[in-house]
Each structure stands twice: as structure tokens, then as C-alpha cells.
Coordinates of C-alpha atoms in Angstrom, one line a residue:
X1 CA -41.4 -44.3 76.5
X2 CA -39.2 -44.7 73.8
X3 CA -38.0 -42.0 71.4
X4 CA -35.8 -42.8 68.4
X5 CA -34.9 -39.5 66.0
X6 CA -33.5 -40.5 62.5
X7 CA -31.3 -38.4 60.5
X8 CA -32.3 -37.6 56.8
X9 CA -32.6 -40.2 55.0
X10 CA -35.6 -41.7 52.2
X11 CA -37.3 -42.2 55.2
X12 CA -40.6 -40.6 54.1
X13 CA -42.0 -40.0 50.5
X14 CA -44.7 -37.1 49.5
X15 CA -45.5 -38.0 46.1
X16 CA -47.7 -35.7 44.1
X17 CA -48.4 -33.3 47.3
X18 CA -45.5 -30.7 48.1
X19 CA -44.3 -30.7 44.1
X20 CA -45.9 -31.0 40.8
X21 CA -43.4 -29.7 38.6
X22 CA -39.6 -30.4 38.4
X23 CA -38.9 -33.2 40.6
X24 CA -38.1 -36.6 41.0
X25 CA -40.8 -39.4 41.2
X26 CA -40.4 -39.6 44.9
X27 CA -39.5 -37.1 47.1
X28 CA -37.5 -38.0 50.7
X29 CA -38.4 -36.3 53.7
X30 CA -36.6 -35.6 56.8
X31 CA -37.8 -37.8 59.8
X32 CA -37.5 -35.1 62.6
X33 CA -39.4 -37.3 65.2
X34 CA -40.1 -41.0 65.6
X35 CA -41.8 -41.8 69.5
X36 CA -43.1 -44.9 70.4
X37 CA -45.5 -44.7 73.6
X38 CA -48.2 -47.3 74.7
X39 CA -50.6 -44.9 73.0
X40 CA -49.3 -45.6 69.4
X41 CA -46.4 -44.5 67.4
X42 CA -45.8 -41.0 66.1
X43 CA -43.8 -39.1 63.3
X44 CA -42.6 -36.1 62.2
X45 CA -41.3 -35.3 58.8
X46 CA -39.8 -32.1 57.3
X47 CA -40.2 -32.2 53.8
X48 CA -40.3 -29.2 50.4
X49 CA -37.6 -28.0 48.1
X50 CA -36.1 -24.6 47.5
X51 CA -36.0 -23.2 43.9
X52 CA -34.1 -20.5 42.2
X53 CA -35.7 -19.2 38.8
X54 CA -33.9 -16.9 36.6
X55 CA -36.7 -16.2 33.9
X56 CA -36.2 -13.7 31.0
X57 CA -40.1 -13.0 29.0
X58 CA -39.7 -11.1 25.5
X59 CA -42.8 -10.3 23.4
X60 CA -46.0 -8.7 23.4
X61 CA -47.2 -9.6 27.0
X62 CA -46.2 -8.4 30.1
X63 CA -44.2 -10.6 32.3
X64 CA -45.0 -13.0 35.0
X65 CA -43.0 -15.3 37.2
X66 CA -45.0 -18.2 35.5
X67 CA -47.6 -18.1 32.9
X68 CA -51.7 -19.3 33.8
X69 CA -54.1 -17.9 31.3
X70 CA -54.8 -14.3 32.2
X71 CA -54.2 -11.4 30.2
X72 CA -51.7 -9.5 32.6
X73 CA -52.0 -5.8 31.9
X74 CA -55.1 -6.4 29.4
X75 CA -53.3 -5.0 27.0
X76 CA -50.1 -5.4 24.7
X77 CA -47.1 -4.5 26.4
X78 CA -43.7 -4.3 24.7
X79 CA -41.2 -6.3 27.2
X80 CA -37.9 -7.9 27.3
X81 CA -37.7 -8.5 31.0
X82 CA -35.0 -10.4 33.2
X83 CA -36.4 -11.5 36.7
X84 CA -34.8 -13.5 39.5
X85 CA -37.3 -15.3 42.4
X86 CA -37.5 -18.0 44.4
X87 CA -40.9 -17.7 45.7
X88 CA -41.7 -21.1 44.4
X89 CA -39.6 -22.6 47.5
X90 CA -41.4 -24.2 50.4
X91 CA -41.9 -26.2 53.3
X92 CA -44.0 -28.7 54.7
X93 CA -44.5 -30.9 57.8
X94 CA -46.2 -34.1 57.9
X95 CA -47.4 -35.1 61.5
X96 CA -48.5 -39.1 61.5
X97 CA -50.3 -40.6 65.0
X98 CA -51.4 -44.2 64.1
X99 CA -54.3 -44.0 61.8
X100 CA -54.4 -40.0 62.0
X101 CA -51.9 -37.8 59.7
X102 CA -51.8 -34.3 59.3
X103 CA -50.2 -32.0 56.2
X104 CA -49.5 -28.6 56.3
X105 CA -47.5 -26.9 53.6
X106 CA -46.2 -23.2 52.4
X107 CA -44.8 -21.6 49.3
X108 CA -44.2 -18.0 49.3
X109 CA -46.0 -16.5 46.7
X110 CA -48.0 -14.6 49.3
X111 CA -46.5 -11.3 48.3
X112 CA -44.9 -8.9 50.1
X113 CA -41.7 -6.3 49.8
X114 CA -40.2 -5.0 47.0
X115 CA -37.2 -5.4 44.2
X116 CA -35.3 -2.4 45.8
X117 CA -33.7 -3.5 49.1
X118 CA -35.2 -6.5 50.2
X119 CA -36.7 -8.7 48.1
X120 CA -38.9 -9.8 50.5
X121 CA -41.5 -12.7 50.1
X122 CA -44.6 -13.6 52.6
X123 CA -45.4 -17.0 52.6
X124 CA -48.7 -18.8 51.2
X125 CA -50.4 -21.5 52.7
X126 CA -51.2 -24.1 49.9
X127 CA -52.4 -27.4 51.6
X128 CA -53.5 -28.1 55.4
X129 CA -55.6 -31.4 55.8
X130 CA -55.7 -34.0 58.3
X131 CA -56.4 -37.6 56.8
X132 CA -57.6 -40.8 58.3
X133 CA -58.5 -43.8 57.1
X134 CA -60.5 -42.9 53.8
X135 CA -61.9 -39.4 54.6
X136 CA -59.6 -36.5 53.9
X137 CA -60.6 -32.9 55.2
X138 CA -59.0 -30.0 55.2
X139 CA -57.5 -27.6 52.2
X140 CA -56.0 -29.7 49.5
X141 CA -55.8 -30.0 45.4
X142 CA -59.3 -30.3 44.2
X143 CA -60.4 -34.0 43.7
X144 CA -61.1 -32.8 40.0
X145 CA -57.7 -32.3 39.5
X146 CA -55.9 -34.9 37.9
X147 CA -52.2 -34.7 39.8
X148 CA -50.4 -37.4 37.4
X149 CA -51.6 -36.1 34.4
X150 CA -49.4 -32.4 34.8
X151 CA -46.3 -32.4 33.1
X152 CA -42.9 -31.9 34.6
X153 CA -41.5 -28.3 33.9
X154 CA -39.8 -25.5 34.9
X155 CA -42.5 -22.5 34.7
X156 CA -44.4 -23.0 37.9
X157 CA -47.4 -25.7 37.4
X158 CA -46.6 -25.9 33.5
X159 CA -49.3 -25.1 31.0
X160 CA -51.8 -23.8 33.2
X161 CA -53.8 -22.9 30.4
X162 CA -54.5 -26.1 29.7
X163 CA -55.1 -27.6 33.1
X164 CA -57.0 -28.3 35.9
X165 CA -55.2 -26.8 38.8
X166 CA -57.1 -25.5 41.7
X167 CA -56.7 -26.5 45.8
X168 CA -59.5 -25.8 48.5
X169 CA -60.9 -27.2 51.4
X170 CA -62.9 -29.9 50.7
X171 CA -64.3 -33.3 52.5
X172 CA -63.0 -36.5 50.1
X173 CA -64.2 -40.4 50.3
X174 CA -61.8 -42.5 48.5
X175 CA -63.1 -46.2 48.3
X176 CA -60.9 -48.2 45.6
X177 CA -60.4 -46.4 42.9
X178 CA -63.3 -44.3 43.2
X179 CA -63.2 -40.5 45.0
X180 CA -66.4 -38.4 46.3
X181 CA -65.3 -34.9 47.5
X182 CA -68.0 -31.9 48.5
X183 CA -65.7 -28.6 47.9
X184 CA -65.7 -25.1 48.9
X185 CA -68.4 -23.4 46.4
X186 CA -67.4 -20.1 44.8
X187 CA -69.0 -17.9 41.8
X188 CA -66.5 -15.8 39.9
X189 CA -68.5 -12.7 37.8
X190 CA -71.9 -11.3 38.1
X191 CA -72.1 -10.9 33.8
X192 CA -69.8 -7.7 34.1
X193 CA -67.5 -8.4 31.2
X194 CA -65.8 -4.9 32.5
X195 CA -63.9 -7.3 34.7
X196 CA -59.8 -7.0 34.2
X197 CA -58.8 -10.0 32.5
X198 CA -56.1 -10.5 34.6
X199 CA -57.9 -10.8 38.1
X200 CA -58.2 -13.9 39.9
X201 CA -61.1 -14.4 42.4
X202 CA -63.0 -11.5 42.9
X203 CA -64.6 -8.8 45.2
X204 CA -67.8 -6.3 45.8
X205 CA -70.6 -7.8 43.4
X206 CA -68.4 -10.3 41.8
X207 CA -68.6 -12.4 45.3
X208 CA -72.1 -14.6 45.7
X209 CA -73.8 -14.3 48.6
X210 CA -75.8 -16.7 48.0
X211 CA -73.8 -19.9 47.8
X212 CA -75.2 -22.4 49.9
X213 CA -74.7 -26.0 48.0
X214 CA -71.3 -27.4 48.0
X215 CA -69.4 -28.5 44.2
X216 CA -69.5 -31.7 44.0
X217 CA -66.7 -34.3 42.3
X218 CA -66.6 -38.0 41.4
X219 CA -63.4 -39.3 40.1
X220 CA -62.6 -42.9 39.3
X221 CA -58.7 -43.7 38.9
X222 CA -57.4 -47.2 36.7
X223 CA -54.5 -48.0 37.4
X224 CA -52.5 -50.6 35.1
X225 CA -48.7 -51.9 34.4
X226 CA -49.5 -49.6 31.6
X227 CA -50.2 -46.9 32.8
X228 CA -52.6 -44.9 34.5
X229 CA -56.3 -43.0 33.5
X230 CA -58.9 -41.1 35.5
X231 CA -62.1 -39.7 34.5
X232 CA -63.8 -36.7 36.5
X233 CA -67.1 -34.7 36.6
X234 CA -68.0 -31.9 38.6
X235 CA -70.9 -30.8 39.4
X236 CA -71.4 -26.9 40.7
X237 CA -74.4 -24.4 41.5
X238 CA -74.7 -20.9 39.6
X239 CA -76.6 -18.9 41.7
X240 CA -76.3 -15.0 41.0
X241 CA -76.2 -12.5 38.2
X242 CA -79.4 -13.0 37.5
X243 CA -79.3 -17.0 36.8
X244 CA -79.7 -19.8 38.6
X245 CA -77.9 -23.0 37.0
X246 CA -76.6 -26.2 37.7
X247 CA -73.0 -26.7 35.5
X248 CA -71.7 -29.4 34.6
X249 CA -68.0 -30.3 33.6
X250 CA -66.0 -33.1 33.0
X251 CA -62.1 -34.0 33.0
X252 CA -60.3 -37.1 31.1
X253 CA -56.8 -37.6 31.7
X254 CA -53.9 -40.2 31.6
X255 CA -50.3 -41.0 31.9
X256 CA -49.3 -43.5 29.5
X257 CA -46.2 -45.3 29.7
X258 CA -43.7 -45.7 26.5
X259 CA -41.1 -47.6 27.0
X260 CA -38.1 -47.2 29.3
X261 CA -39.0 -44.6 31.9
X262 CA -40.8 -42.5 29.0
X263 CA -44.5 -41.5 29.1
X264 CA -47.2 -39.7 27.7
X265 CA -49.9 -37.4 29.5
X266 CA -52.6 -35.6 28.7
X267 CA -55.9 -34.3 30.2
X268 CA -59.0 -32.8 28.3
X269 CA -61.6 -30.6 30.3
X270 CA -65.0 -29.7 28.7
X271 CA -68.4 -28.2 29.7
X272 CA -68.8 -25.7 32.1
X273 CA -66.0 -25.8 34.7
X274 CA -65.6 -22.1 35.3
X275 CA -62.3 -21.5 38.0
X276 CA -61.7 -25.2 38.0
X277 CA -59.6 -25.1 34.5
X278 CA -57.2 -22.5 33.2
X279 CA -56.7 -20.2 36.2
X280 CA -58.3 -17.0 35.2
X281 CA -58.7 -18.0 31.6
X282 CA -62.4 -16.3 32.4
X283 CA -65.7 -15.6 35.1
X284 CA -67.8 -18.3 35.4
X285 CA -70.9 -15.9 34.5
X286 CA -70.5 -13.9 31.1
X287 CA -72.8 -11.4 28.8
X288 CA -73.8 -12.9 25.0
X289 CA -73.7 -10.0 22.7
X290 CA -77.2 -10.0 22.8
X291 CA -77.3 -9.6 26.2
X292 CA -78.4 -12.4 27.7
X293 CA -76.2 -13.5 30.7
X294 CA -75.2 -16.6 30.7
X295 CA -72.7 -19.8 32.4
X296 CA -69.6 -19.6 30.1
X297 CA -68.2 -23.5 28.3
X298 CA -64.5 -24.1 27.8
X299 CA -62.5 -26.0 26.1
X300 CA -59.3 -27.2 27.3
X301 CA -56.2 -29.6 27.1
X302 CA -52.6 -30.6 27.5
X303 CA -50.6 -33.3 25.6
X304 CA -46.7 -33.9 27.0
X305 CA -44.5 -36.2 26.4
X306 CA -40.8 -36.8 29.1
X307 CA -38.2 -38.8 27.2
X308 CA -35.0 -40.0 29.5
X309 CA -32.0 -38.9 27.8
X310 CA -30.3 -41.3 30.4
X311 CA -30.7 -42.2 34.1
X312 CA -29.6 -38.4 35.3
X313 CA -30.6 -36.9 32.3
X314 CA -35.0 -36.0 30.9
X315 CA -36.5 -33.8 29.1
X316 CA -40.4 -32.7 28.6
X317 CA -41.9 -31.3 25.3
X318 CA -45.7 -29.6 26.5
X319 CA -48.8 -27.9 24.9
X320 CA -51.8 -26.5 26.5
X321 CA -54.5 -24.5 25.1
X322 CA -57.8 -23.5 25.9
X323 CA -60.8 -21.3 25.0
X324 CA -64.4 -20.5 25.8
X325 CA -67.6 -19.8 23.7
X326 CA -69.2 -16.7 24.3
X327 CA -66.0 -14.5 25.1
X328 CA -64.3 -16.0 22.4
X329 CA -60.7 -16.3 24.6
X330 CA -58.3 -18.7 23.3
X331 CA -54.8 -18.9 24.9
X332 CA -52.1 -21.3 24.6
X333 CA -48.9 -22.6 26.1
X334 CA -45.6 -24.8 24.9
X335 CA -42.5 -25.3 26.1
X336 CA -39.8 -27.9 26.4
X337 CA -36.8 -28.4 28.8
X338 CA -33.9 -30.5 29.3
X339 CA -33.3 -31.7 33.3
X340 CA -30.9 -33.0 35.0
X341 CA -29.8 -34.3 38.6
X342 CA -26.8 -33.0 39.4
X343 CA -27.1 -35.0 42.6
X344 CA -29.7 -37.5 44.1
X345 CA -31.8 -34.7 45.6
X346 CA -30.6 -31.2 43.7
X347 CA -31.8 -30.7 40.1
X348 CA -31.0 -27.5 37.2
X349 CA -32.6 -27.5 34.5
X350 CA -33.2 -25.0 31.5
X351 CA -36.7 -24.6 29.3
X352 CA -37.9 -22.6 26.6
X353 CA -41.5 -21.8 25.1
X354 CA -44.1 -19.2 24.5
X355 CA -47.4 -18.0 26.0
X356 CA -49.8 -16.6 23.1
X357 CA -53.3 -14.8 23.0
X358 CA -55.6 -14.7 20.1
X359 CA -58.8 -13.7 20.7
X360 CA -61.2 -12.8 19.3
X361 CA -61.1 -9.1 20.1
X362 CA -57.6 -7.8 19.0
X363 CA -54.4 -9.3 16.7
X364 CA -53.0 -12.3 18.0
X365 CA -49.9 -11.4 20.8
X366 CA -47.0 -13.6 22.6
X367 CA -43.7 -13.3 24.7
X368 CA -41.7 -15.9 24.8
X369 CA -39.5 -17.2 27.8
X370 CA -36.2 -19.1 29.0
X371 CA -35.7 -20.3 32.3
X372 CA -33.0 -21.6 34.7
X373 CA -33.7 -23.6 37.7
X374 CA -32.1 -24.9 40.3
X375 CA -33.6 -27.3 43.2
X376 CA -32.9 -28.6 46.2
X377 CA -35.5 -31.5 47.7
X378 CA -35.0 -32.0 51.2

């Protein structure tokens, strides 16, 4: 048998899977293991970033380590608030045998102590999948989600408000530049509008019993010397609150280059797409005011544009907004940063913007924010 271990090095890139905000295009791994026995060759790579945030929110709504599209507090809260985290840190391991790889990943958003003595953080899982040849199993971003689309910023994920972001275990097909995926089903809301409008997920008679059909995704990816574009549907199963629906909901996106290293992305989501778009933006399952319950439509979408100052220096200009029919939500999110590498695999940047809500049932509210980063890939 024989073993060879390799010092770090760009020995290993994890594009698009441990980071989606504030990072190089690439990101190098640590090559922990390399062993070469007559049963095939295998590897081990360390891989994830840590990330100090210092964040300061001022305005009408409470603050939040990074903005999605809830309502935190559902109601208008004076703040001028200065917070310090590095939650969004984490680590990952990448396990390759021959055709076979595994990926498991953590961030530590999983909550946990407090601000008075320890500042504790319990870690999250975020993605563990194995892959082989074309099938990939195991808890990763959704197949609806378009990964190349997201712009690069400091608040964690960007303009949630605007996007797609969701992971879950899932069972993908890619052939070419097609992509078949059955995913983890879940209902949020029963019709109760009493619902917080800050909760994610939900519990007691929020949760479906009854959810027996998988979502369904096709996504087909183009690829060009362009530039890049990928269209999406999803296809999910309302079963509860006294309906029983098929929704339907459909995702365009692209990243357009523009000269030099410049480019342009964007991503519009219509229909019904419940949780898939603009993380707690809404239920899936809402009351008309004339009572009828029904599967609520949204409306979103993000434009950004990253301009290269020069090879170390970028910057990102974003906008997402989104809003739904029946509730009448409509939220929004901009910002823009300025970036740079202070060396090959540490970053600090600063970005400003605002998170605003106007809808329909009170005056329209914001904060705005102002962020310093600092990252170290690894």
C-alpha cells in the first residue's frame, strides 16, 4: 500500500458548495489524505472558511445577523444595534473513493449560549450527500436553486428576499445539462394567518401529516463563452387545510458576462413556490378575505451586477424584492460592497444597504445596515 499526504495547497476546489457569498471563484481545500491501495485511490480534503461580522442595523426593524424576508418581532421596533458573530464560519470534509464521494458540511447557526460570558454557538449541519456517477443523494441545496445566479455579499446569502435559497435531502439525476431531483415534501400553514410572521417552518397543526408525494424539479442549465442560464420548475402537492392542490412554480436565472471579469445575474421566481423563495416571506396556505383558503403566488427577483475594481479589488451593487397576492407582503433588499483580498485566501470587505417592508397592512418600515468582514478560506 502506498500512502502519500499533501500539504495545503489548491489541491482540491468546492465551487458553489461550502460558500455562496463572499468568496473567490474557486475555493482550495486541504488534502488531509491521499492512499493508493489495489482497491482504488482515496482522498480526504478539509475545506470551509471562518468569518468575522461586525454588523450595525438602524431603523424601524429589529435586528438580525443577516436579513431573509420575515418580519422579525411583527412589529416596528426602534433599533440602532451593534452586533459581533461569527456563526457564519464552517467546515467541511470531502471523502472521495474512485467513483464514490461523500460531503458533509457545518456552519454554526445552530444556536446555543448567550452574549454574557460565552458567546457560545452550536453548529448546524447544512449539506451531507454522497455522489456517484450522476445520482446525488443525501441533503444538499435544492435542485430549484439556482447557485450561480446569487450575488456575492457580505450579509449572509444576500438578498434572500429575492431568492431561491433552500437545501434538503433530495435524490438528483443530472444527464447533460438537464437535472431531475424528487425532494423532501413539506407544507408550511394550515390557512391560520395568526401565524408570527417571523417563524420559519412550523409546528402542531402547521405540520401535514399527510404528505406522501415527493416535490418534484427539472432544471436545464446552458452553458456558453457568454455566459451561463438555467430555467427551473417545481412541481409540489398541497395536501391539508382543507385543500388539496397541485402548485406549480417556476425559476429563470442567469449570469451574464460583461466584459473583463464583470457580470450580470439575476433570477425571477413566479407561481406558487411557497418555502422554496424568499425564506419565510409567507405559509404556503393562506386565508382570502373572504375566507376562502387558498395556495398563496409570489412574485420574486434579484438583479446584481460585480464590477472588478482591479485584480484584488470588486465590488457588488444588489436588489431583491418579492411579494405575494392574497397577503399583500412585499419586501425588499439592496446593498452594495466593496471587497478585497488582502491575500490569496483571506478577504475584508465592507457593505451597506437596507431591508424594507411595505405591506399592505401598516406604513411602510426599514433599518438599514453596514457590515465588516473578514475571511479566511482554508
Amino acid at each position: 500500500m502506498k500512502s502519500i499526504v499533501k500539504q495545503p495547497a489548491a489541491l482540491a476546489v468546492i465551487a458553489g458548495i461550502s460558500s455562496l457569498t463572499f468568496a473567490p471563484s474557486s475555493m482550495a481545500g486541504i488534502e488531509l489524505l491521499n492512499v493508493e491501495t489495489d482497491k482504488g485511490n482515496t482522498k480526504v480534503v478539509l475545506g470551509g472558511y471562518a468569518k468575522a461580522d461586525i454588523r450595525h442595523v438602524n431603523g424601524d426593524i429589529a435586528y438580525q445577523d443577516y436579513w431573509v424576508a420575515n418580519f422579525p418581532g411583527g412589529e416596528p421596533i426602534e433599533t440602532s444595534h451593534t452586533g459581533f458573530n461569527v456563526r457564519e464560519s464552517r467546515v467541511n470534509f470531502k471523502i472521495t473513493h474512485g467513483e464514490v464521494s461523500g460531503f458533509i458540511e457545518w456552519d454554526f447557526y445552530g444556536g446555543g449560549g448567550n452574549e454574557v460570558v460565552s458567546n457560545s454557538s452550536n453548529e448546524r449541519l447544512r449539506h451531507f450527500y454522497i455522489t456517484y456517477k450522476n445520482w446525488m443523494v443525501g441533503q444538499n441545496w435544492s435542485t430549484f436553486m439556482p447557485l450561480a445566479a446569487l450575488p456575492e455579499s457580505l450579509d449572509f446569502g444576500g438578498p434572500h428576499v429575492g431568492e431561491v435559497f433552500i437545501r434538503q435531502t433530495q435524490v438528483r439525476y443530472t444527464s447533460g445539462n438537464w437535472q431531475f431531483a424528487i425532494e423532501n415534501p413539506e407544507t408550511n400553514g394550515d390557512g391560520d394567518n395568526g401565524t408570527p410572521a417571523s417563524a420559519v417552518g412550523g409546528t402542531g397543526t402547521q405540520i401535514d401529516r399527510d404528505e406522501s408525494i415527493p416535490d418534484l424539479v427539472v432544471r436545464y442549465n446552458h452553458k456558453a463563452d457568454w455566459g451561463q442560464l438555467s430555467f427551473g420548475t417545481l412541481l409540489r402537492k398541497v395536501d391539508q387545510g382543507g385543500i388539496d392542490e397541485t402548485a406549480l412554480a417556476a425559476n429563470f436565472s442567469g449570469r451574464i458576462k460583461t466584459g473583463g471579469k464583470d457580470d450580470f445575474r439575476f433570477q425571477v421566481s413566479v407561481g406558487e413556490p411557497g418555502r422554496y423563495v424568499a425564506a419565510a416571506l409567507t405559509p404556503d396556505i393562506v386565508t382570502t378575505p373572504a375566507d376562502e383558503i387558498v395556495v398563496e403566488e409570489t412574485t420574486a427577483f434579484t438583479v446584481a451586477y460585480r464590477h472588478f475594481w482591479s485584480d484584488s479589488w470588486r465590488s457588488t451593487v444588489f436588489y431583491g424584492a418579492a411579494q405575494t397576492d392574497v397577503l399583500e407582503r412585499e419586501r425588499s433588499h439592496w446593498g452594495i460592497n466593496l471587497i478585497t483580498d488582502v491575500t490569496e485566501q483571506m478577504n475584508a470587505g465592507v457593505e451597506f444597504g437596507e431591508y424594507a417592508i411595505d405591506d399592505s397592512n401598516l406604513d411602510a418600515i426599514s433599518s438599514v445596515y453596514a457590515q465588516f468582514s473578514l475571511k479566511f478560506n482554508f
